[in-house]
Amino acid sequence: MPRRRIWIYVLMFALATINYVDRVVLSVSATSITREFGITPVELGYLFSSFLWLYVVCLVPMGMLVDRFGARVVNAAGIGLWSAATALTALASGLGGLIVARIAMGIGESTTYPAAGRVIREWIPRSERALFAAIFNAGAYFGPAIGGIALAWLVEAAGWRAAFLACAAAGFVWLAAWLVWYRRPEKAGWLDPRERGLILGEREPDAAAPAAAPSSLGRLLASRAMLGLMLTQGCAVYTQYLFLTWLPNYFQTERGMPMLKSGAMMAIPYLGAVILTTLVGRFSDARLDAAAAASGERRRVAAFAMLAGAVILLAPVTSSVPLVLLLIMVALGGVASTVALNIALVGDLITSSADAGRATGLLILGGNVFGILAPIVTGYVVQATGSFDAAFLVAGGLLLIGAASVFLLARHPIGATAPSLPANPGPVHVLPAAERP
């Protein structure tokens, strides 16, 4: 059977890649920007964090908009806004202008993960959900990897403002491709009818059963599984944002590397994380049938990934750069795998596809409440101690808490009561309308 849905994988991977290239461009440019505007480490921490201030506020409303208007429209509006804001960053004349542009960028980027949650339920068979989530989320690590090298070179060659303009241009190119090619599978003319039947059959495993009603936000938040996933996501994203915002500065200030070398060093653990998260996602799909996925068995892999990430606790006791790179790569791989598995777990545990956008929005909200704190806390720690050691210890401790949270709590349905399903349902093939009797 044709697998043209691979283009959905490509589009969403590219979206996450651009999303995170646009986030990391400030980190790569930080030394040049702080020198030009005289920004202190604490002020830089707030600047790094400002992207998230309205991002977290908008996640759930954006999820509700995705559920109401669909991924195509909301995602297009989001990347249009954040690409424009990235371009405007290049025109900033001080700390205030930088913060305003980053806030606007955060509002635009808040559409990405809720839209991905909707795409999973609309396009991706259950047997591929963790793989899709892993590939999509791998873009969040591939982006900083290529950005660490390409943007460092661009900043050196043409200045930090040119780097922001290049990132904005990439976003507008993706927007054009999305508007041309993305449709729901029912309306995608480029999709083979047999593949469409497979997708629709696995999306609605029991067409005869009544669909579960959409859940209120209160009902979603009443779920221990939802709360546990939000906490785990927060513990993972704290570490993700610690590295995303401060890793180039860590290499430049604590390890004494020039900008281009720090960009290359940043790329190594991020590329390793891309490989690790894809392998973990494929493993998670391969070991679960539909019944096991619906009962939250994927949480075991997520808990193990978080425990693996906690190796960052060893970073303060080594002076070897290669060993530090290895520890950061394993930590990033564990965090990346957990974030992807959490997205897949939401898809597994929600009982109504009408909740996909808002439930994913809540998940990412939980993560980014912690993400707001990571750059700020790290700024204060670095300024107070002159070292990143304590920052790594905080991150490792949170990863241990997150492992316990996902393992103990993410095992029950989320949302409205679902119609009962057979223990091991096989795929149901839906014929195209032209072939139905």
GROMACS .gro file of N, CA, C and O in nm, residues 299-384:
model
  344
  299ARG      N    1   0.370   0.468   2.901
  299ARG     CA    2   0.429   0.546   3.009
  299ARG      C    3   0.558   0.483   3.061
  299ARG      O    4   0.646   0.552   3.113
  300ARG      N    5   0.570   0.350   3.049
  300ARG     CA    6   0.689   0.282   3.101
  300ARG      C    7   0.814   0.326   3.024
  300ARG      O    8   0.920   0.349   3.082
  301VAL      N    9   0.801   0.339   2.893
  301VAL     CA   10   0.913   0.384   2.811
  301VAL      C   11   0.945   0.530   2.844
  301VAL      O   12   1.063   0.570   2.852
  302ALA      N   13   0.841   0.611   2.864
  302ALA     CA   14   0.864   0.752   2.898
  302ALA      C   15   0.937   0.766   3.030
  302ALA      O   16   1.029   0.848   3.044
  303ALA      N   17   0.900   0.686   3.130
  303ALA     CA   18   0.967   0.692   3.259
  303ALA      C   19   1.114   0.653   3.247
  303ALA      O   20   1.203   0.716   3.307
  304PHE      N   21   1.142   0.550   3.169
  304PHE     CA   22   1.281   0.509   3.148
  304PHE      C   23   1.361   0.619   3.079
  304PHE      O   24   1.477   0.645   3.113
  305ALA      N   25   1.299   0.685   2.981
  305ALA     CA   26   1.368   0.794   2.910
  305ALA      C   27   1.403   0.908   3.005
  305ALA      O   28   1.512   0.967   2.996
  306MET      N   29   1.312   0.941   3.096
  306MET     CA   30   1.340   1.047   3.193
  306MET      C   31   1.454   1.007   3.286
  306MET      O   32   1.541   1.089   3.319
  307LEU      N   33   1.457   0.880   3.329
  307LEU     CA   34   1.566   0.835   3.416
  307LEU      C   35   1.700   0.843   3.342
  307LEU      O   36   1.802   0.882   3.400
  308ALA      N   37   1.699   0.808   3.214
  308ALA     CA   38   1.822   0.819   3.135
  308ALA      C   39   1.868   0.964   3.127
  308ALA      O   40   1.988   0.994   3.136
  309GLY      N   41   1.773   1.057   3.111
  309GLY     CA   42   1.808   1.198   3.103
  309GLY      C   43   1.873   1.252   3.228
  309GLY      O   44   1.951   1.349   3.223
  310ALA      N   45   1.844   1.188   3.343
  310ALA     CA   46   1.898   1.237   3.470
  310ALA      C   47   2.049   1.218   3.482
  310ALA      O   48   2.109   1.261   3.582
  311VAL      N   49   2.115   1.160   3.381
  311VAL     CA   50   2.262   1.151   3.385
  311VAL      C   51   2.326   1.290   3.386
  311VAL      O   52   2.445   1.302   3.418
  312ILE      N   53   2.249   1.394   3.356
  312ILE     CA   54   2.305   1.529   3.360
  312ILE      C   55   2.352   1.565   3.501
  312ILE      O   56   2.432   1.658   3.520
  313LEU      N   57   2.306   1.489   3.601
  313LEU     CA   58   2.353   1.510   3.738
  313LEU      C   59   2.503   1.488   3.750
  313LEU      O   60   2.566   1.536   3.846
  314LEU      N   61   2.562   1.414   3.656
  314LEU     CA   62   2.705   1.386   3.661
  314LEU      C   63   2.789   1.497   3.598
  314LEU      O   64   2.912   1.495   3.612
  315ALA      N   65   2.727   1.590   3.526
  315ALA     CA   66   2.803   1.693   3.455
  315ALA      C   67   2.893   1.777   3.547
  315ALA      O   68   3.007   1.807   3.509
  316PRO      N   69   2.848   1.815   3.668
  316PRO     CA   70   2.935   1.898   3.751
  316PRO      C   71   3.062   1.829   3.799
  316PRO      O   72   3.154   1.897   3.846
  317VAL      N   73   3.070   1.696   3.789
  317VAL     CA   74   3.187   1.627   3.843
  317VAL      C   75   3.286   1.587   3.735
  317VAL      O   76   3.379   1.510   3.761
  318THR      N   77   3.270   1.634   3.613
  318THR     CA   78   3.364   1.602   3.506
  318THR      C   79   3.416   1.730   3.441
  318THR      O   80   3.341   1.826   3.424
  319SER      N   81   3.543   1.727   3.406
  319SER     CA   82   3.603   1.840   3.336
  319SER      C   83   3.629   1.807   3.190
  319SER      O   84   3.678   1.891   3.115
  320SER      N   85   3.596   1.684   3.149
  320SER     CA   86   3.621   1.639   3.012
  320SER      C   87   3.513   1.690   2.919
  320SER      O   88   3.394   1.660   2.938
  321VAL      N   89   3.550   1.766   2.816
  321VAL     CA   90   3.451   1.816   2.721
  321VAL      C   91   3.380   1.704   2.647
  321VAL      O   92   3.257   1.706   2.634
  322PRO      N   93   3.451   1.600   2.596
  322PRO     CA   94   3.379   1.491   2.530
  322PRO      C   95   3.279   1.422   2.621
  322PRO      O   96   3.169   1.386   2.578
  323LEU      N   97   3.314   1.402   2.748
  323LEU     CA   98   3.221   1.337   2.839
  323LEU      C   99   3.101   1.426   2.869
  323LEU      O  100   2.988   1.378   2.877
  324VAL      N  101   3.126   1.556   2.884
  324VAL     CA  102   3.014   1.649   2.905
  324VAL      C  103   2.920   1.646   2.784
  324VAL      O  104   2.798   1.645   2.800
  325LEU      N  105   2.976   1.644   2.664
  325LEU     CA  106   2.893   1.636   2.544
  325LEU      C  107   2.809   1.509   2.544
  325LEU      O  108   2.691   1.510   2.507
  326LEU      N  109   2.869   1.396   2.585
  326LEU     CA  110   2.795   1.270   2.590
  326LEU      C  111   2.682   1.279   2.692
  326LEU      O  112   2.569   1.236   2.664
  327LEU      N  113   2.709   1.335   2.809
  327LEU     CA  114   2.604   1.348   2.911
  327LEU      C  115   2.491   1.438   2.862
  327LEU      O  116   2.373   1.407   2.883
  328ILE      N  117   2.525   1.548   2.797
  328ILE     CA  118   2.422   1.638   2.746
  328ILE      C  119   2.340   1.569   2.637
  328ILE      O  120   2.218   1.583   2.630
  329MET      N  121   2.407   1.491   2.551
  329MET     CA  122   2.337   1.420   2.444
  329MET      C  123   2.238   1.319   2.501
  329MET      O  124   2.123   1.311   2.456
  330VAL      N  125   2.279   1.241   2.602
  330VAL     CA  126   2.188   1.144   2.663
  330VAL      C  127   2.073   1.215   2.733
  330VAL      O  128   1.957   1.173   2.724
  331ALA      N  129   2.105   1.325   2.802
  331ALA     CA  130   1.999   1.400   2.869
  331ALA      C  131   1.899   1.456   2.769
  331ALA      O  132   1.777   1.445   2.788
  332LEU      N  133   1.950   1.515   2.661
  332LEU     CA  134   1.861   1.567   2.558
  332LEU      C  135   1.781   1.456   2.492
  332LEU      O  136   1.662   1.472   2.462
  333GLY      N  137   1.845   1.341   2.467
  333GLY     CA  138   1.772   1.228   2.408
  333GLY      C  139   1.660   1.180   2.497
  333GLY      O  140   1.549   1.150   2.451
  334GLY      N  141   1.687   1.173   2.629
  334GLY     CA  142   1.582   1.133   2.722
  334GLY      C  143   1.468   1.232   2.728
  334GLY      O  144   1.350   1.195   2.727
  335VAL      N  145   1.502   1.361   2.731
  335VAL     CA  146   1.399   1.466   2.734
  335VAL      C  147   1.318   1.465   2.604
  335VAL      O  148   1.194   1.472   2.606
  336ALA      N  149   1.387   1.457   2.491
  336ALA     CA  150   1.318   1.458   2.362
  336ALA      C  151   1.225   1.338   2.350
  336ALA      O  152   1.111   1.350   2.302
  337SER      N  153   1.270   1.222   2.392
  337SER     CA  154   1.187   1.101   2.386
  337SER      C  155   1.064   1.116   2.475
  337SER      O  156   0.953   1.079   2.436
  338THR      N  157   1.083   1.171   2.594
  338THR     CA  158   0.970   1.187   2.685
  338THR      C  159   0.867   1.284   2.630
  338THR      O  160   0.746   1.258   2.637
  339VAL      N  161   0.912   1.396   2.577
  339VAL     CA  162   0.818   1.494   2.521
  339VAL      C  163   0.737   1.430   2.408
  339VAL      O  164   0.614   1.447   2.401
  340ALA      N  165   0.803   1.354   2.320
  340ALA     CA  166   0.733   1.288   2.210
  340ALA      C  167   0.637   1.182   2.263
  340ALA      O  168   0.521   1.172   2.218
  341LEU      N  169   0.682   1.102   2.359
  341LEU     CA  170   0.596   0.997   2.414
  341LEU      C  171   0.477   1.055   2.488
  341LEU      O  172   0.367   0.998   2.487
  342ASN      N  173   0.495   1.169   2.554
  342ASN     CA  174   0.382   1.234   2.620
  342ASN      C  175   0.275   1.277   2.520
  342ASN      O  176   0.155   1.265   2.546
  343ILE      N  177   0.319   1.329   2.405
  343ILE     CA  178   0.223   1.367   2.301
  343ILE      C  179   0.148   1.243   2.254
  343ILE      O  180   0.024   1.245   2.236
  344ALA      N  181   0.220   1.133   2.231
  344ALA     CA  182   0.156   1.009   2.190
  344ALA      C  183   0.064   0.956   2.299
  344ALA      O  184  -0.045   0.903   2.271
  345LEU      N  185   0.105   0.969   2.425
  345LEU     CA  186   0.020   0.923   2.537
  345LEU      C  187  -0.111   1.000   2.543
  345LEU      O  188  -0.216   0.941   2.571
  346VAL      N  189  -0.105   1.130   2.518
  346VAL     CA  190  -0.230   1.206   2.513
  346VAL      C  191  -0.321   1.150   2.404
  346VAL      O  192  -0.441   1.129   2.424
  347GLY      N  193  -0.263   1.123   2.285
  347GLY     CA  194  -0.341   1.062   2.178
  347GLY      C  195  -0.397   0.926   2.215
  347GLY      O  196  -0.508   0.890   2.176
  348ASP      N  197  -0.321   0.849   2.293
  348ASP     CA  198  -0.367   0.717   2.337
  348ASP      C  199  -0.482   0.727   2.437
  348ASP      O  200  -0.576   0.646   2.434
  349LEU      N  201  -0.472   0.822   2.531
  349LEU     CA  202  -0.560   0.821   2.647
  349LEU      C  203  -0.685   0.907   2.634
  349LEU      O  204  -0.783   0.885   2.705
  350ILE      N  205  -0.684   1.008   2.545
  350ILE     CA  206  -0.807   1.087   2.530
  350ILE      C  207  -0.915   0.999   2.467
  350ILE      O  208  -0.888   0.915   2.382
  351THR      N  209  -1.037   1.018   2.509
  351THR     CA  210  -1.146   0.932   2.464
  351THR      C  211  -1.228   0.995   2.353
  351THR      O  212  -1.316   0.930   2.299
  352SER      N  213  -1.200   1.119   2.317
  352SER     CA  214  -1.270   1.185   2.208
  352SER      C  215  -1.170   1.263   2.125
  352SER      O  216  -1.092   1.342   2.179
  353SER      N  217  -1.171   1.242   1.994
  353SER     CA  218  -1.081   1.317   1.907
  353SER      C  219  -1.111   1.467   1.911
  353SER      O  220  -1.026   1.549   1.876
  354ALA      N  221  -1.231   1.503   1.956
  354ALA     CA  222  -1.265   1.646   1.969
  354ALA      C  223  -1.184   1.714   2.078
  354ALA      O  224  -1.181   1.837   2.086
  355ASP      N  225  -1.117   1.635   2.164
  355ASP     CA  226  -1.035   1.691   2.271
  355ASP      C  227  -0.888   1.701   2.233
  355ASP      O  228  -0.806   1.745   2.314
  356ALA      N  229  -0.851   1.660   2.112
  356ALA     CA  230  -0.709   1.646   2.079
  356ALA      C  231  -0.633   1.778   2.092
  356ALA      O  232  -0.524   1.782   2.151
  357GLY      N  233  -0.686   1.886   2.037
  357GLY     CA  234  -0.615   2.013   2.042
  357GLY      C  235  -0.603   2.068   2.183
  357GLY      O  236  -0.494   2.107   2.227
  358ARG      N  237  -0.713   2.069   2.258
  358ARG     CA  238  -0.708   2.129   2.392
  358ARG      C  239  -0.627   2.044   2.489
  358ARG      O  240  -0.557   2.098   2.574
  359ALA      N  241  -0.636   1.910   2.477
  359ALA     CA  242  -0.558   1.824   2.566
  359ALA      C  243  -0.409   1.840   2.539
  359ALA      O  244  -0.327   1.846   2.631
  360THR      N  245  -0.371   1.848   2.411
  360THR     CA  246  -0.230   1.870   2.378
  360THR      C  247  -0.187   2.009   2.424
  360THR      O  248  -0.074   2.027   2.471
  361GLY      N  249  -0.277   2.108   2.411
  361GLY     CA  250  -0.246   2.241   2.462
  361GLY      C  251  -0.219   2.241   2.611
  361GLY      O  252  -0.125   2.306   2.659
  362LEU      N  253  -0.299   2.166   2.688
  362LEU     CA  254  -0.275   2.155   2.832
  362LEU      C  255  -0.140   2.089   2.860
  362LEU      O  256  -0.067   2.130   2.951
  363LEU      N  257  -0.109   1.985   2.785
  363LEU     CA  258   0.019   1.918   2.803
  363LEU      C  259   0.135   2.015   2.783
  363LEU      O  260   0.227   2.023   2.866
  364ILE      N  261   0.132   2.090   2.673
  364ILE     CA  262   0.241   2.181   2.644
  364ILE      C  263   0.241   2.299   2.742
  364ILE      O  264   0.346   2.353   2.776
  365LEU      N  265   0.123   2.337   2.790
  365LEU     CA  266   0.115   2.439   2.895
  365LEU      C  267   0.190   2.394   3.019
  365LEU      O  268   0.270   2.469   3.077
  366GLY      N  269   0.165   2.269   3.062
  366GLY     CA  270   0.236   2.217   3.178
  366GLY      C  271   0.386   2.221   3.159
  366GLY      O  272   0.462   2.259   3.250
  367GLY      N  273   0.430   2.185   3.038
  367GLY     CA  274   0.573   2.188   3.012
  367GLY      C  275   0.631   2.327   3.018
  367GLY      O  276   0.738   2.350   3.077
  368ASN      N  277   0.563   2.423   2.962
  368ASN     CA  278   0.623   2.555   2.945
  368ASN      C  279   0.606   2.646   3.065
  368ASN      O  280   0.673   2.749   3.073
  369VAL      N  281   0.521   2.609   3.160
  369VAL     CA  282   0.523   2.680   3.288
  369VAL      C  283   0.661   2.661   3.352
  369VAL      O  284   0.722   2.756   3.404
  370PHE      N  285   0.713   2.540   3.345
  370PHE     CA  286   0.849   2.514   3.393
  370PHE      C  287   0.951   2.578   3.299
  370PHE      O  288   1.056   2.625   3.343
  371GLY      N  289   0.920   2.575   3.168
  371GLY     CA  290   1.013   2.630   3.071
  371GLY      C  291   1.038   2.778   3.093
  371GLY      O  292   1.149   2.827   3.070
  372ILE      N  293   0.936   2.851   3.138
  372ILE     CA  294   0.953   2.994   3.168
  372ILE      C  295   1.061   3.013   3.274
  372ILE      O  296   1.143   3.106   3.268
  373LEU      N  297   1.062   2.924   3.372
  373LEU     CA  298   1.152   2.940   3.486
  373LEU      C  299   1.296   2.905   3.452
  373LEU      O  300   1.390   2.964   3.509
  374ALA      N  301   1.317   2.811   3.360
  374ALA     CA  302   1.453   2.760   3.336
  374ALA      C  303   1.553   2.869   3.299
  374ALA      O  304   1.661   2.878   3.359
  375PRO      N  305   1.523   2.956   3.200
  375PRO     CA  306   1.623   3.058   3.165
  375PRO      C  307   1.648   3.157   3.278
  375PRO      O  308   1.761   3.201   3.300
  376ILE      N  309   1.540   3.192   3.351
  376ILE     CA  310   1.554   3.292   3.459
  376ILE      C  311   1.631   3.234   3.576
  376ILE      O  312   1.726   3.296   3.627
  377VAL      N  313   1.591   3.115   3.621
  377VAL     CA  314   1.661   3.052   3.733
  377VAL      C  315   1.808   3.032   3.698
  377VAL      O  316   1.897   3.058   3.780
  378THR      N  317   1.835   2.988   3.577
  378THR     CA  318   1.974   2.965   3.536
  378THR      C  319   2.052   3.096   3.535
  378THR      O  320   2.170   3.100   3.577
  379GLY      N  321   1.990   3.205   3.490
  379GLY     CA  322   2.058   3.335   3.492
  379GLY      C  323   2.099   3.376   3.632
  379GLY      O  324   2.213   3.421   3.655
  380TYR      N  325   2.008   3.362   3.729
  380TYR     CA  326   2.040   3.396   3.867
  380TYR      C  327   2.149   3.304   3.922
  380TYR      O  328   2.242   3.350   3.992
  381VAL      N  329   2.139   3.173   3.892
  381VAL     CA  330   2.239   3.078   3.943
  381VAL      C  331   2.377   3.109   3.888
  381VAL      O  332   2.476   3.111   3.962
  382VAL      N  333   2.385   3.135   3.757
  382VAL     CA  334   2.514   3.163   3.695
  382VAL      C  335   2.572   3.293   3.748
  382VAL      O  336   2.692   3.302   3.778
  383GLN      N  337   2.488   3.394   3.764
  383GLN     CA  338   2.539   3.522   3.814
  383GLN      C  339   2.584   3.510   3.960
  383GLN      O  340   2.683   3.571   4.000
  384ALA      N  341   2.513   3.428   4.039
  384ALA     CA  342   2.546   3.416   4.181
  384ALA      C  343   2.666   3.326   4.206
  384ALA      O  344   2.746   3.351   4.299
   0.00000   0.00000   0.00000
